[in-house]
Amino acid sequence: MSELQQLRLGEKLTVRTLPGRDGNTIGRLQDGCIILFDQDNPYVSMLAPGQSVECQIIVISEKYIIVKPLSEPESAAIVHYPEEDFPEVDVDDIVKDLEKMVKKLSGKSGNAKVIPQALLHVIRLEQLIIKILRRRI
């Protein structure tokens, strides 16, 4: 059951705001579903990315929900995790195997190499993020 299916009209939740399209502010549920804000609400003009606001669900659709802010937004707290929470993981063997797989599949037609390429990209991004968080870059 998706997070959207578990929600009920009138339910209250805290929404972290994010930048949306065309300069609008949105939120997202943990499963990625979009949270839109009631444009007739007086607090909407105060919303900006990087905030947290208490809201009440007023519309539930298949692809999004609309919420009514119940209070002024607050700056969302930035959480800093200790360095030990970012373990050093040796991914060299995995990267080599994925690179071999991509090379082996490069002559074939179709999308067979898309998944190994995507995994390589994710691993490299994860390693870069860990280095940034450890302030090694």
PDB file of C-alpha atoms in Angstrom:
ATOM      1  CA  MET A   1       0.000   0.000   0.000  1.00  0.00           C
ATOM      2  CA  SER A   2       1.486   3.330  -1.037  1.00  0.00           C
ATOM      3  CA  GLU A   3       1.799   6.240   1.334  1.00  0.00           C
ATOM      4  CA  LEU A   4      -0.837   8.114  -0.675  1.00  0.00           C
ATOM      5  CA  GLN A   5      -3.379   5.321  -0.104  1.00  0.00           C
ATOM      6  CA  GLN A   6      -2.831   5.523   3.661  1.00  0.00           C
ATOM      7  CA  LEU A   7      -3.678   9.237   3.886  1.00  0.00           C
ATOM      8  CA  ARG A   8      -7.113  10.551   4.856  1.00  0.00           C
ATOM      9  CA  LEU A   9      -8.879  13.864   4.252  1.00  0.00           C
ATOM     10  CA  GLY A  10      -8.461  16.170   7.229  1.00  0.00           C
ATOM     11  CA  GLU A  11      -5.289  14.415   8.378  1.00  0.00           C
ATOM     12  CA  LYS A  12      -2.533  16.721   9.624  1.00  0.00           C
ATOM     13  CA  LEU A  13       1.083  16.367   8.571  1.00  0.00           C
ATOM     14  CA  THR A  14       4.291  18.354   8.598  1.00  0.00           C
ATOM     15  CA  VAL A  15       5.510  19.181   5.090  1.00  0.00           C
ATOM     16  CA  ARG A  16       9.076  20.127   4.148  1.00  0.00           C
ATOM     17  CA  THR A  17       9.007  22.562   1.259  1.00  0.00           C
ATOM     18  CA  LEU A  18      10.944  22.139  -1.980  1.00  0.00           C
ATOM     19  CA  PRO A  19      11.365  24.175  -5.160  1.00  0.00           C
ATOM     20  CA  GLY A  20       8.767  23.263  -7.785  1.00  0.00           C
ATOM     21  CA  ARG A  21       8.137  24.270 -11.380  1.00  0.00           C
ATOM     22  CA  ASP A  22       7.771  27.892 -12.411  1.00  0.00           C
ATOM     23  CA  GLY A  23       8.998  29.173  -9.051  1.00  0.00           C
ATOM     24  CA  ASN A  24       6.233  27.435  -7.097  1.00  0.00           C
ATOM     25  CA  THR A  25       6.879  25.764  -3.765  1.00  0.00           C
ATOM     26  CA  ILE A  26       5.852  22.125  -3.345  1.00  0.00           C
ATOM     27  CA  GLY A  27       6.375  19.256  -0.963  1.00  0.00           C
ATOM     28  CA  ARG A  28       6.776  15.518  -1.461  1.00  0.00           C
ATOM     29  CA  LEU A  29       5.640  12.469   0.427  1.00  0.00           C
ATOM     30  CA  GLN A  30       8.293   9.870   1.202  1.00  0.00           C
ATOM     31  CA  ASP A  31       7.166   7.805  -1.792  1.00  0.00           C
ATOM     32  CA  GLY A  32       7.712  10.831  -4.081  1.00  0.00           C
ATOM     33  CA  CYS A  33       4.061  11.860  -4.451  1.00  0.00           C
ATOM     34  CA  ILE A  34       3.699  15.620  -4.942  1.00  0.00           C
ATOM     35  CA  ILE A  35       2.190  17.833  -2.267  1.00  0.00           C
ATOM     36  CA  LEU A  36       0.598  21.044  -3.540  1.00  0.00           C
ATOM     37  CA  PHE A  37      -0.468  23.934  -1.342  1.00  0.00           C
ATOM     38  CA  ASP A  38      -3.934  25.540  -1.326  1.00  0.00           C
ATOM     39  CA  GLN A  39      -3.345  28.785  -3.231  1.00  0.00           C
ATOM     40  CA  ASP A  40      -6.198  30.564  -1.422  1.00  0.00           C
ATOM     41  CA  ASN A  41      -4.486  30.127   1.937  1.00  0.00           C
ATOM     42  CA  PRO A  42      -2.855  33.262   3.452  1.00  0.00           C
ATOM     43  CA  TYR A  43       0.270  31.315   4.484  1.00  0.00           C
ATOM     44  CA  VAL A  44       1.063  30.237   0.898  1.00  0.00           C
ATOM     45  CA  SER A  45       2.742  33.558   0.088  1.00  0.00           C
ATOM     46  CA  MET A  46       5.174  32.929   2.981  1.00  0.00           C
ATOM     47  CA  LEU A  47       6.276  29.509   1.709  1.00  0.00           C
ATOM     48  CA  ALA A  48       9.759  29.029   0.286  1.00  0.00           C
ATOM     49  CA  PRO A  49      11.974  25.998  -0.275  1.00  0.00           C
ATOM     50  CA  GLY A  50      13.758  24.735   2.833  1.00  0.00           C
ATOM     51  CA  GLN A  51      10.920  25.324   5.263  1.00  0.00           C
ATOM     52  CA  SER A  52       8.655  23.139   7.333  1.00  0.00           C
ATOM     53  CA  VAL A  53       4.933  23.816   7.733  1.00  0.00           C
ATOM     54  CA  GLU A  54       2.083  22.100   9.551  1.00  0.00           C
ATOM     55  CA  CYS A  55      -0.722  21.302   7.086  1.00  0.00           C
ATOM     56  CA  GLN A  56      -4.084  19.603   6.756  1.00  0.00           C
ATOM     57  CA  ILE A  57      -5.008  17.433   3.748  1.00  0.00           C
ATOM     58  CA  ILE A  58      -7.921  18.887   1.780  1.00  0.00           C
ATOM     59  CA  VAL A  59      -7.699  16.971  -1.553  1.00  0.00           C
ATOM     60  CA  ILE A  60      -6.380  13.498  -2.345  1.00  0.00           C
ATOM     61  CA  SER A  61      -5.841  12.629  -6.006  1.00  0.00           C
ATOM     62  CA  GLU A  62      -4.120   9.681  -7.699  1.00  0.00           C
ATOM     63  CA  LYS A  63      -0.923  11.633  -8.331  1.00  0.00           C
ATOM     64  CA  TYR A  64      -0.889  14.418  -5.759  1.00  0.00           C
ATOM     65  CA  ILE A  65      -2.446  15.810  -2.609  1.00  0.00           C
ATOM     66  CA  ILE A  66      -3.414  19.382  -1.796  1.00  0.00           C
ATOM     67  CA  VAL A  67      -2.836  20.634   1.715  1.00  0.00           C
ATOM     68  CA  LYS A  68      -3.897  23.728   3.618  1.00  0.00           C
ATOM     69  CA  PRO A  69      -1.092  25.285   5.696  1.00  0.00           C
ATOM     70  CA  LEU A  70      -2.269  25.714   9.296  1.00  0.00           C
ATOM     71  CA  SER A  71       0.486  28.009  10.530  1.00  0.00           C
ATOM     72  CA  GLU A  72       3.387  30.149   9.389  1.00  0.00           C
ATOM     73  CA  PRO A  73       6.245  28.111   7.931  1.00  0.00           C
ATOM     74  CA  GLU A  74       9.423  27.593   9.936  1.00  0.00           C
ATOM     75  CA  SER A  75      12.958  27.116   8.706  1.00  0.00           C
ATOM     76  CA  ALA A  76      13.613  23.406   8.437  1.00  0.00           C
ATOM     77  CA  ALA A  77      16.355  22.163  10.707  1.00  0.00           C
ATOM     78  CA  ILE A  78      19.482  20.998   8.929  1.00  0.00           C
ATOM     79  CA  VAL A  79      20.628  17.712  10.367  1.00  0.00           C
ATOM     80  CA  HIS A  80      24.344  16.985  10.536  1.00  0.00           C
ATOM     81  CA  TYR A  81      25.283  13.353  10.870  1.00  0.00           C
ATOM     82  CA  PRO A  82      28.475  12.184  12.535  1.00  0.00           C
ATOM     83  CA  GLU A  83      31.217  11.084  10.173  1.00  0.00           C
ATOM     84  CA  GLU A  84      30.942   7.465  11.316  1.00  0.00           C
ATOM     85  CA  ASP A  85      27.464   7.334   9.776  1.00  0.00           C
ATOM     86  CA  PHE A  86      29.117   7.451   6.341  1.00  0.00           C
ATOM     87  CA  PRO A  87      31.104   4.227   6.224  1.00  0.00           C
ATOM     88  CA  GLU A  88      33.951   3.732   3.808  1.00  0.00           C
ATOM     89  CA  VAL A  89      32.716   1.086   1.377  1.00  0.00           C
ATOM     90  CA  ASP A  90      35.034  -0.639  -1.058  1.00  0.00           C
ATOM     91  CA  VAL A  91      33.101  -0.610  -4.315  1.00  0.00           C
ATOM     92  CA  ASP A  92      36.042  -1.045  -6.672  1.00  0.00           C
ATOM     93  CA  ASP A  93      35.205  -4.684  -7.495  1.00  0.00           C
ATOM     94  CA  ILE A  94      31.556  -3.856  -8.092  1.00  0.00           C
ATOM     95  CA  VAL A  95      32.501  -0.920 -10.325  1.00  0.00           C
ATOM     96  CA  LYS A  96      34.916  -3.096 -12.331  1.00  0.00           C
ATOM     97  CA  ASP A  97      32.265  -5.798 -12.815  1.00  0.00           C
ATOM     98  CA  LEU A  98      29.667  -3.249 -13.907  1.00  0.00           C
ATOM     99  CA  GLU A  99      32.135  -1.631 -16.314  1.00  0.00           C
ATOM    100  CA  LYS A 100      32.883  -5.077 -17.819  1.00  0.00           C
ATOM    101  CA  MET A 101      29.157  -5.723 -18.176  1.00  0.00           C
ATOM    102  CA  VAL A 102      28.588  -2.380 -19.920  1.00  0.00           C
ATOM    103  CA  LYS A 103      31.503  -3.054 -22.269  1.00  0.00           C
ATOM    104  CA  LYS A 104      30.224  -6.567 -23.011  1.00  0.00           C
ATOM    105  CA  LEU A 105      26.718  -5.275 -23.752  1.00  0.00           C
ATOM    106  CA  SER A 106      27.816  -2.217 -25.754  1.00  0.00           C
ATOM    107  CA  GLY A 107      27.635  -4.054 -29.085  1.00  0.00           C
ATOM    108  CA  LYS A 108      24.140  -5.355 -28.498  1.00  0.00           C
ATOM    109  CA  SER A 109      20.996  -3.496 -29.387  1.00  0.00           C
ATOM    110  CA  GLY A 110      18.309  -2.652 -26.885  1.00  0.00           C
ATOM    111  CA  ASN A 111      18.428  -1.340 -23.381  1.00  0.00           C
ATOM    112  CA  ALA A 112      20.421  -4.144 -21.749  1.00  0.00           C
ATOM    113  CA  LYS A 113      23.264  -1.865 -20.667  1.00  0.00           C
ATOM    114  CA  VAL A 114      21.020   0.846 -19.190  1.00  0.00           C
ATOM    115  CA  ILE A 115      20.754  -0.788 -15.758  1.00  0.00           C
ATOM    116  CA  PRO A 116      24.485  -1.410 -15.242  1.00  0.00           C
ATOM    117  CA  GLN A 117      25.215   2.145 -16.438  1.00  0.00           C
ATOM    118  CA  ALA A 118      22.628   3.524 -14.020  1.00  0.00           C
ATOM    119  CA  LEU A 119      24.096   1.500 -11.149  1.00  0.00           C
ATOM    120  CA  LEU A 120      27.565   2.813 -11.969  1.00  0.00           C
ATOM    121  CA  HIS A 121      26.227   6.355 -11.958  1.00  0.00           C
ATOM    122  CA  VAL A 122      24.478   5.857  -8.601  1.00  0.00           C
ATOM    123  CA  ILE A 123      27.580   4.320  -6.998  1.00  0.00           C
ATOM    124  CA  ARG A 124      29.789   7.161  -8.219  1.00  0.00           C
ATOM    125  CA  LEU A 125      27.330   9.784  -6.980  1.00  0.00           C
ATOM    126  CA  GLU A 126      27.045   8.069  -3.615  1.00  0.00           C
ATOM    127  CA  GLN A 127      30.819   8.004  -3.227  1.00  0.00           C
ATOM    128  CA  LEU A 128      31.035  11.677  -4.203  1.00  0.00           C
ATOM    129  CA  ILE A 129      28.346  12.606  -1.669  1.00  0.00           C
ATOM    130  CA  ILE A 130      30.183  10.715   1.068  1.00  0.00           C
ATOM    131  CA  LYS A 131      33.418  12.553   0.213  1.00  0.00           C
ATOM    132  CA  ILE A 132      31.621  15.898   0.292  1.00  0.00           C
ATOM    133  CA  LEU A 133      29.988  15.105   3.630  1.00  0.00           C
ATOM    134  CA  ARG A 134      33.348  14.087   5.053  1.00  0.00           C
ATOM    135  CA  ARG A 135      34.736  17.356   3.695  1.00  0.00           C
ATOM    136  CA  ARG A 136      37.350  15.607   1.572  1.00  0.00           C
ATOM    137  CA  ILE A 137      36.488  17.631  -1.503  1.00  0.00           C
TER     138      ILE A 137
END
